[in-house]
Amino acid sequence: MRETRVIRVDPTAPEPDAIAAAAAVIRAGGLVAFPTETVYGLGADATRADAAAGIFAAKGRPTSDPLIVHVAAVESLSQAASAIPPLAFDLARHFWPGPLTLVLRRSDAIPAIVTAGTETVAVRMPAHPVALALIAASGVPIAAPSANTFSRPSATTAAHVLADLGGRVDLILDGGPTPIGVESTIVDLLADPPVILRPGGIPVEALRALIPEVTLRSRYLTEQDGAADAPGQLIKHYSPRAQVRLYTGPDLDRMLARMIDDASKAAFDGQRVGLLLFVEDRAAFYSVPAQIAELGSESQLETAAAALFAALRDLDERGVDVIFARDPGREGLGAAIWDRLLRAAEGQVIVA
Ligand code: TXA
Ligand code: MG
């Protein structure tokens, strides 16, 4: 165990002292958890194999799951990647800083452990003043997965990081809750046409404006299918301790009726029931004895995305056995929310 220091920072104008202390940890090969606009990252010097190895150890993450390299400027793309196609610069100039990760050819500066032994590398420039200041002060690109224990919901607050990784990281920069709440959209630019490997903070629709032919790869691999073509894409991910039961279907009223029925039965059978609900759904569930976590309005998916991981963790803490959740639709951030729910549900969907 190591001692984990927590330093509060102003998320809009981080204190130079705090950033200098964190950068010193990175330069010494240590681990710093820091806020990005999506979720908290667990950072280490991306150019040092020993530092990156510490990330895998702290998270309990298999080394077959590659890390995202974070840079502080579009021009720094070439620190992490080589043979960069013009489209990468176009996308970076358009969406960076922001929740878009580009998969490119690896540069020699990035050790193989960061990319899980592949010749490709995932790179992004986060839109968070704390993350940008930390990368700039460290003087190196920072490798950072989400700062949660492997297969747990990602951390959107410093408290989540501390709960999962306290005693395993050197420093946590507490910049408050992360604004977007779901991870970055990952686009594989080595595929032709480019493929979205993970829906995230940049909606598919926004990407289509620049890459009309981009496709969304199905991420719903099972453990048996293996993840050979898609490192780190095992279906069990973002899982709360409770079992998640996820509902979909063409008719909202029918879907809700089925959920209410099933949740009532579960409660009657003595299970502690959790409900992950939009405000619009709440009244329909009045008769179900349950712990409720709200995602805000169904017409405000930004709010739902920002609340999602904290809500799953919150229901876990309230000791529920099973969490009932429903399809948010696939438009805008709906695709990313659905993806995280589907993985929390380990790929099981109930079609009503
Ligand atoms: O928003 C985010 O992307 C957050 C913040 C901290 O930046 N990071 C994040 O990292 O979500 P992580 O490690 O939880 O997810 C990274 C995923 C890997 O699991 C893998 O699926 C994919 O990115 N990935 C990384 N490198 C890759 C590569 N070279 N080829 C294909 N996929 C890659
Ligand atoms: Mg993650």
Short mmCIF file of C-alpha atoms and ligand atoms in Angstrom, two decimals:
data_model
loop_
_atom_site.label_atom_id
_atom_site.label_comp_id
_atom_site.label_asym_id
_atom_site.label_seq_id
_atom_site.Cartn_x
_atom_site.Cartn_y
_atom_site.Cartn_z
CA MET A 1 0.00 0.00 0.00
CA ARG A 2 1.12 3.54 -0.62
CA GLU A 3 -0.13 6.72 0.90
CA THR A 4 -2.68 8.41 -1.35
CA ARG A 5 -2.64 12.19 -1.15
CA VAL A 6 -5.76 14.07 -2.25
CA ILE A 7 -5.38 17.69 -3.38
CA ARG A 8 -8.39 19.83 -4.22
CA VAL A 9 -8.00 21.91 -7.34
CA ASP A 10 -10.08 24.59 -8.99
CA PRO A 11 -11.46 22.79 -12.07
CA THR A 12 -11.46 25.95 -14.17
CA ALA A 13 -8.13 27.47 -13.02
CA PRO A 14 -6.06 24.80 -11.24
CA GLU A 15 -3.59 26.08 -8.64
CA PRO A 16 -0.03 25.98 -10.03
CA ASP A 17 1.32 24.46 -6.78
CA ALA A 18 -1.03 21.50 -7.02
CA ILE A 19 -0.20 20.96 -10.70
CA ALA A 20 3.54 21.17 -9.98
CA ALA A 21 3.23 18.57 -7.19
CA ALA A 22 1.28 16.24 -9.48
CA ALA A 23 3.69 16.72 -12.39
CA ALA A 24 6.58 15.83 -10.08
CA VAL A 25 4.84 12.52 -9.27
CA ILE A 26 4.37 11.79 -12.99
CA ARG A 27 8.02 12.61 -13.76
CA ALA A 28 9.13 10.32 -10.93
CA GLY A 29 7.20 7.45 -12.55
CA GLY A 30 4.29 7.57 -10.07
CA LEU A 31 0.51 7.48 -10.46
CA VAL A 32 -1.78 10.53 -10.44
CA ALA A 33 -5.56 10.35 -10.78
CA PHE A 34 -6.96 13.48 -12.40
CA PRO A 35 -10.26 14.78 -13.78
CA THR A 36 -10.93 14.96 -17.51
CA GLU A 37 -14.14 16.21 -19.11
CA THR A 38 -15.35 12.60 -19.42
CA VAL A 39 -14.29 10.60 -16.32
CA TYR A 40 -11.30 10.57 -13.96
CA GLY A 41 -8.12 9.14 -15.45
CA LEU A 42 -5.39 7.16 -13.71
CA GLY A 43 -2.26 8.72 -15.18
CA ALA A 44 1.40 7.82 -15.58
CA ASP A 45 4.23 8.87 -17.92
CA ALA A 46 3.25 7.30 -21.27
CA THR A 47 6.87 7.14 -22.41
CA ARG A 48 8.02 4.92 -19.52
CA ALA A 49 7.20 1.21 -19.44
CA ASP A 50 7.78 0.97 -15.67
CA ALA A 51 5.39 3.84 -14.96
CA ALA A 52 2.71 2.41 -17.26
CA ALA A 53 3.10 -1.02 -15.63
CA GLY A 54 2.05 0.65 -12.36
CA ILE A 55 -1.33 1.52 -13.90
CA PHE A 56 -2.14 -2.10 -14.70
CA ALA A 57 -1.09 -3.19 -11.22
CA ALA A 58 -3.14 -0.49 -9.46
CA LYS A 59 -6.30 -1.22 -11.46
CA GLY A 60 -5.94 -4.98 -11.56
CA ARG A 61 -6.27 -4.55 -15.31
CA PRO A 62 -5.12 -7.26 -17.72
CA THR A 63 -2.15 -6.12 -19.81
CA SER A 64 -4.09 -7.16 -22.93
CA ASP A 65 -6.21 -4.00 -22.52
CA PRO A 66 -4.37 -0.99 -24.02
CA LEU A 67 -4.28 2.52 -22.51
CA ILE A 68 -5.25 5.86 -24.02
CA VAL A 69 -2.38 8.35 -24.37
CA HIS A 70 -3.34 11.93 -23.44
CA VAL A 71 -1.68 14.93 -25.03
CA ALA A 72 -2.05 18.68 -24.37
CA ALA A 73 -1.91 19.97 -27.96
CA VAL A 74 -2.90 18.86 -31.46
CA GLU A 75 0.77 19.14 -32.52
CA SER A 76 1.71 16.62 -29.82
CA LEU A 77 -0.11 13.89 -31.77
CA SER A 78 3.24 13.08 -33.33
CA GLN A 79 4.73 12.37 -29.87
CA ALA A 80 2.44 9.36 -29.59
CA ALA A 81 1.64 8.33 -33.16
CA SER A 82 3.48 7.95 -36.45
CA ALA A 83 2.41 7.95 -40.11
CA ILE A 84 -0.51 10.18 -39.12
CA PRO A 85 -3.07 10.57 -41.94
CA PRO A 86 -4.45 14.06 -42.74
CA LEU A 87 -7.89 12.95 -41.51
CA ALA A 88 -6.46 12.56 -37.99
CA PHE A 89 -5.32 16.18 -37.96
CA ASP A 90 -8.68 17.30 -39.39
CA LEU A 91 -10.55 15.45 -36.64
CA ALA A 92 -8.16 16.68 -33.94
CA ARG A 93 -8.48 20.28 -35.05
CA HIS A 94 -12.26 19.96 -35.11
CA PHE A 95 -12.94 18.00 -31.92
CA TRP A 96 -9.92 18.61 -29.65
CA PRO A 97 -9.71 19.34 -26.89
CA GLY A 98 -12.63 16.99 -26.41
CA PRO A 99 -13.92 13.44 -25.90
CA LEU A 100 -12.62 11.91 -29.13
CA THR A 101 -9.88 9.26 -29.11
CA LEU A 102 -8.06 8.40 -32.33
CA VAL A 103 -6.50 5.00 -32.96
CA LEU A 104 -3.38 5.43 -35.08
CA ARG A 105 -0.02 3.82 -35.72
CA ARG A 106 2.19 3.79 -32.60
CA SER A 107 5.29 5.96 -32.38
CA ASP A 108 8.52 4.49 -31.00
CA ALA A 109 8.28 6.89 -28.05
CA ILE A 110 5.37 4.86 -26.65
CA PRO A 111 6.42 1.56 -25.06
CA ALA A 112 4.61 -1.64 -26.02
CA ILE A 113 3.00 -2.12 -22.59
CA VAL A 114 0.90 1.04 -23.15
CA THR A 115 -0.55 -0.34 -26.38
CA ALA A 116 -0.86 -3.92 -25.12
CA GLY A 117 1.80 -5.05 -27.55
CA THR A 118 0.00 -3.78 -30.64
CA GLU A 119 1.50 -1.45 -33.23
CA THR A 120 -1.46 0.90 -32.79
CA VAL A 121 -1.99 3.63 -30.20
CA ALA A 122 -5.07 5.47 -28.94
CA VAL A 123 -4.58 9.22 -28.46
CA ARG A 124 -6.73 12.07 -27.23
CA MET A 125 -6.51 15.66 -25.97
CA PRO A 126 -8.90 16.10 -23.04
CA ALA A 127 -10.99 19.26 -22.62
CA HIS A 128 -10.32 19.82 -18.94
CA PRO A 129 -8.06 22.58 -17.56
CA VAL A 130 -6.68 20.27 -14.83
CA ALA A 131 -5.80 17.49 -17.28
CA LEU A 132 -4.25 19.91 -19.77
CA ALA A 133 -2.21 21.69 -17.09
CA LEU A 134 -0.96 18.40 -15.70
CA ILE A 135 0.14 17.06 -19.10
CA ALA A 136 1.84 20.36 -19.98
CA ALA A 137 3.65 20.60 -16.63
CA SER A 138 4.77 16.96 -16.82
CA GLY A 139 6.31 17.56 -20.23
CA VAL A 140 5.33 14.07 -21.43
CA PRO A 141 2.17 12.49 -22.80
CA ILE A 142 0.17 10.79 -20.03
CA ALA A 143 -1.22 7.27 -20.37
CA ALA A 144 -4.50 7.03 -18.49
CA PRO A 145 -7.35 4.55 -18.35
CA SER A 146 -10.46 5.40 -16.38
CA ALA A 147 -9.58 5.59 -12.66
CA ASN A 148 -11.71 2.70 -11.44
CA THR A 149 -10.93 -0.84 -10.41
CA PHE A 150 -11.05 -3.13 -13.46
CA SER A 151 -14.65 -3.85 -14.60
CA ARG A 152 -16.23 -1.45 -12.07
CA PRO A 153 -18.18 1.63 -13.20
CA SER A 154 -15.85 4.47 -14.19
CA ALA A 155 -15.09 7.16 -11.61
CA THR A 156 -16.74 10.54 -12.10
CA THR A 157 -15.72 12.00 -8.72
CA ALA A 158 -12.55 11.96 -6.63
CA ALA A 159 -14.51 10.02 -3.99
CA HIS A 160 -15.13 7.23 -6.53
CA VAL A 161 -11.39 7.13 -7.28
CA LEU A 162 -10.52 7.01 -3.60
CA ALA A 163 -13.03 4.21 -2.96
CA ASP A 164 -11.54 2.06 -5.76
CA LEU A 165 -7.86 3.03 -5.74
CA GLY A 166 -7.08 4.51 -2.32
CA GLY A 167 -3.71 3.12 -1.17
CA ARG A 168 -2.81 2.23 -4.77
CA VAL A 169 -2.12 5.64 -6.30
CA ASP A 170 0.21 8.42 -5.14
CA LEU A 171 -2.04 11.40 -5.69
CA ILE A 172 -5.63 12.29 -6.60
CA LEU A 173 -6.35 15.75 -8.00
CA ASP A 174 -9.91 16.46 -6.88
CA GLY A 175 -11.44 18.80 -9.42
CA GLY A 176 -15.05 17.96 -8.58
CA PRO A 177 -17.44 15.86 -10.70
CA THR A 178 -16.51 15.34 -14.35
CA PRO A 179 -18.92 17.18 -16.66
CA ILE A 180 -19.64 14.63 -19.43
CA GLY A 181 -19.68 11.46 -17.35
CA VAL A 182 -19.18 8.84 -20.09
CA GLU A 183 -15.82 8.11 -21.69
CA SER A 184 -14.52 9.37 -25.01
CA THR A 185 -15.67 8.13 -28.40
CA ILE A 186 -12.93 5.92 -29.87
CA VAL A 187 -12.42 5.94 -33.65
CA ASP A 188 -10.12 3.53 -35.42
CA LEU A 189 -8.51 5.50 -38.24
CA LEU A 190 -6.48 2.51 -39.41
CA ALA A 191 -9.67 0.87 -40.61
CA ASP A 192 -11.00 1.93 -44.01
CA PRO A 193 -13.60 3.33 -43.69
CA PRO A 194 -12.95 4.40 -40.07
CA VAL A 195 -14.82 2.50 -37.38
CA ILE A 196 -16.16 3.70 -34.03
CA LEU A 197 -14.86 1.19 -31.48
CA ARG A 198 -16.66 2.76 -28.53
CA PRO A 199 -19.52 5.29 -28.61
CA GLY A 200 -18.84 8.11 -26.16
CA GLY A 201 -18.90 11.82 -25.47
CA ILE A 202 -18.76 12.87 -29.14
CA PRO A 203 -22.01 11.62 -30.71
CA VAL A 204 -21.83 9.48 -33.85
CA GLU A 205 -23.90 12.12 -35.64
CA ALA A 206 -21.21 14.76 -35.03
CA LEU A 207 -18.50 12.45 -36.38
CA ARG A 208 -20.54 11.70 -39.51
CA ALA A 209 -20.30 15.38 -40.42
CA LEU A 210 -16.56 14.85 -40.98
CA ILE A 211 -16.47 11.12 -41.82
CA PRO A 212 -19.80 10.34 -43.55
CA GLU A 213 -18.83 6.69 -44.08
CA VAL A 214 -17.90 5.97 -40.43
CA THR A 215 -19.55 2.87 -38.98
CA LEU A 216 -20.28 1.83 -35.41
CA ARG A 217 -18.73 -1.54 -34.62
CA SER A 218 -20.80 -3.81 -32.46
CA ARG A 219 -19.02 -3.95 -29.11
CA TYR A 220 -21.22 -6.61 -27.74
CA LEU A 221 -18.72 -9.41 -27.67
CA THR A 222 -19.11 -12.10 -25.12
CA GLU A 223 -16.18 -13.47 -23.15
CA GLN A 224 -16.40 -16.62 -25.32
CA ASP A 225 -16.14 -14.63 -28.54
CA GLY A 226 -12.87 -13.34 -27.20
CA ALA A 227 -11.61 -9.86 -27.86
CA ALA A 228 -8.86 -10.64 -30.32
CA ASP A 229 -9.81 -7.96 -32.81
CA ALA A 230 -10.75 -5.47 -30.13
CA PRO A 231 -8.49 -5.19 -27.13
CA GLY A 232 -10.24 -4.29 -23.93
CA GLN A 233 -13.74 -4.80 -25.26
CA LEU A 234 -14.95 -7.67 -23.12
CA ILE A 235 -18.64 -7.45 -22.44
CA LYS A 236 -18.39 -7.49 -18.64
CA HIS A 237 -17.47 -3.94 -17.84
CA TYR A 238 -18.84 -0.97 -15.93
CA SER A 239 -20.50 -3.48 -13.65
CA PRO A 240 -22.01 -2.55 -10.33
CA ARG A 241 -22.07 -5.34 -7.75
CA ALA A 242 -25.80 -5.63 -8.22
CA GLN A 243 -27.16 -7.46 -11.24
CA VAL A 244 -28.45 -5.09 -13.94
CA ARG A 245 -31.66 -5.91 -15.84
CA LEU A 246 -31.89 -3.84 -18.98
CA TYR A 247 -35.12 -3.38 -20.98
CA THR A 248 -35.73 -2.40 -24.56
CA GLY A 249 -38.64 -2.55 -27.00
CA PRO A 250 -40.52 -0.55 -29.62
CA ASP A 251 -43.26 0.64 -27.27
CA LEU A 252 -42.31 2.69 -24.21
CA ASP A 253 -45.50 1.96 -22.24
CA ARG A 254 -45.16 -1.76 -22.82
CA MET A 255 -41.50 -1.68 -21.81
CA LEU A 256 -42.30 0.21 -18.60
CA ALA A 257 -45.20 -2.12 -17.78
CA ARG A 258 -42.90 -5.14 -18.10
CA MET A 259 -40.26 -3.47 -15.93
CA ILE A 260 -42.80 -2.63 -13.25
CA ASP A 261 -44.11 -6.16 -13.32
CA ASP A 262 -40.67 -7.74 -13.05
CA ALA A 263 -39.45 -5.28 -10.42
CA SER A 264 -42.55 -5.87 -8.30
CA LYS A 265 -42.04 -9.63 -8.52
CA ALA A 266 -38.38 -9.28 -7.56
CA ALA A 267 -39.34 -7.17 -4.53
CA PHE A 268 -42.04 -9.68 -3.58
CA ASP A 269 -39.42 -12.44 -3.75
CA GLY A 270 -37.39 -10.54 -1.17
CA GLN A 271 -34.82 -8.98 -3.48
CA ARG A 272 -33.71 -5.44 -2.74
CA VAL A 273 -34.67 -3.60 -5.91
CA GLY A 274 -32.92 -0.58 -7.41
CA LEU A 275 -34.47 1.52 -10.18
CA LEU A 276 -32.49 3.69 -12.57
CA LEU A 277 -35.16 6.03 -13.88
CA PHE A 278 -35.78 9.09 -15.99
CA VAL A 279 -37.99 11.62 -14.19
CA GLU A 280 -40.69 10.98 -16.78
CA ASP A 281 -40.85 7.31 -15.72
CA ARG A 282 -40.94 7.86 -12.02
CA ALA A 283 -44.67 8.17 -11.38
CA ALA A 284 -45.37 4.82 -13.07
CA PHE A 285 -43.20 3.02 -10.48
CA TYR A 286 -44.91 4.48 -7.38
CA SER A 287 -46.08 1.06 -6.20
CA VAL A 288 -42.69 -0.68 -6.47
CA PRO A 289 -40.77 -0.82 -3.18
CA ALA A 290 -37.32 0.20 -4.39
CA GLN A 291 -34.27 2.39 -4.06
CA ILE A 292 -34.42 4.94 -6.86
CA ALA A 293 -31.60 6.74 -8.65
CA GLU A 294 -32.61 9.39 -11.15
CA LEU A 295 -30.98 10.20 -14.46
CA GLY A 296 -32.86 13.46 -15.02
CA SER A 297 -35.09 14.06 -17.99
CA GLU A 298 -35.13 11.73 -20.97
CA SER A 299 -34.95 14.82 -23.17
CA GLN A 300 -31.65 15.87 -21.51
CA LEU A 301 -29.30 12.98 -22.17
CA GLU A 302 -26.30 15.14 -21.18
CA THR A 303 -27.66 15.05 -17.62
CA ALA A 304 -28.24 11.30 -17.80
CA ALA A 305 -24.69 10.65 -19.04
CA ALA A 306 -23.22 12.82 -16.30
CA ALA A 307 -25.26 10.98 -13.64
CA LEU A 308 -24.97 7.41 -14.93
CA PHE A 309 -21.86 5.95 -13.25
CA ALA A 310 -22.49 7.76 -9.95
CA ALA A 311 -26.05 6.40 -9.97
CA LEU A 312 -24.85 2.80 -10.44
CA ARG A 313 -22.33 3.22 -7.63
CA ASP A 314 -24.94 4.89 -5.43
CA LEU A 315 -27.43 2.03 -5.85
CA ASP A 316 -24.65 -0.42 -5.00
CA GLU A 317 -23.93 1.49 -1.82
CA ARG A 318 -27.59 1.37 -0.90
CA GLY A 319 -27.24 -2.42 -0.97
CA VAL A 320 -29.59 -3.36 -3.80
CA ASP A 321 -29.44 -6.85 -5.34
CA VAL A 322 -30.81 -5.96 -8.74
CA ILE A 323 -31.03 -2.74 -10.78
CA PHE A 324 -33.77 -2.21 -13.38
CA ALA A 325 -32.91 0.18 -16.22
CA ARG A 326 -34.30 0.96 -19.65
CA ASP A 327 -33.20 1.87 -23.13
CA PRO A 328 -32.50 5.63 -23.46
CA GLY A 329 -32.71 5.54 -27.28
CA ARG A 330 -29.68 5.75 -29.54
CA GLU A 331 -29.64 9.41 -30.53
CA GLY A 332 -26.81 11.67 -29.44
CA LEU A 333 -25.40 10.51 -26.10
CA GLY A 334 -28.08 7.78 -26.01
CA ALA A 335 -25.72 5.46 -27.94
CA ALA A 336 -23.01 5.81 -25.26
CA ILE A 337 -25.45 5.45 -22.36
CA TRP A 338 -27.02 2.36 -23.94
CA ASP A 339 -23.57 0.87 -24.51
CA ARG A 340 -22.56 1.35 -20.84
CA LEU A 341 -25.88 -0.05 -19.61
CA LEU A 342 -25.61 -3.04 -21.92
CA ARG A 343 -22.14 -3.82 -20.59
CA ALA A 344 -23.27 -3.29 -17.00
CA ALA A 345 -25.98 -5.85 -17.81
CA GLU A 346 -23.29 -8.17 -19.19
CA GLY A 347 -24.97 -8.19 -22.58
CA GLN A 348 -28.35 -9.45 -21.38
CA VAL A 349 -31.31 -7.48 -22.68
CA ILE A 350 -34.99 -8.05 -21.98
CA VAL A 351 -37.09 -7.21 -25.04
CA ALA A 352 -40.59 -6.13 -24.03
O1 TXA B 1 -12.71 9.30 -21.78
C1 TXA B 1 -11.83 8.45 -21.79
O2 TXA B 1 -11.46 7.90 -22.83
C2 TXA B 1 -11.17 8.08 -20.46
C3 TXA B 1 -10.41 9.30 -19.94
C4 TXA B 1 -9.63 9.01 -18.70
O3 TXA B 1 -9.61 9.81 -20.95
N1 TXA B 1 -10.29 6.95 -20.62
C5 TXA B 1 -10.76 5.70 -20.79
O4 TXA B 1 -9.75 4.74 -20.78
O5 TXA B 1 -11.92 5.43 -20.90
P1 TXA B 1 -10.06 3.18 -20.61
O6 TXA B 1 -8.73 2.55 -20.45
O7 TXA B 1 -11.02 2.95 -19.54
O8 TXA B 1 -10.59 2.73 -21.97
C6 TXA B 1 -9.68 2.72 -23.05
C7 TXA B 1 -10.12 1.76 -24.09
C8 TXA B 1 -9.51 0.37 -23.95
O9 TXA B 1 -10.25 -0.43 -23.09
C9 TXA B 1 -9.56 -0.12 -25.36
O10 TXA B 1 -10.84 -0.65 -25.59
C10 TXA B 1 -9.41 1.15 -26.18
O11 TXA B 1 -9.57 2.22 -25.31
N2 TXA B 1 -8.06 1.25 -26.75
C11 TXA B 1 -6.95 1.78 -26.20
N3 TXA B 1 -5.91 1.66 -27.02
C12 TXA B 1 -6.38 1.05 -28.13
C13 TXA B 1 -5.78 0.63 -29.34
N4 TXA B 1 -4.50 0.82 -29.61
N5 TXA B 1 -6.58 0.02 -30.25
C14 TXA B 1 -7.89 -0.16 -30.01
N6 TXA B 1 -8.51 0.20 -28.88
C15 TXA B 1 -7.76 0.79 -27.95
MG MG B 2 -12.38 2.12 -18.42
#
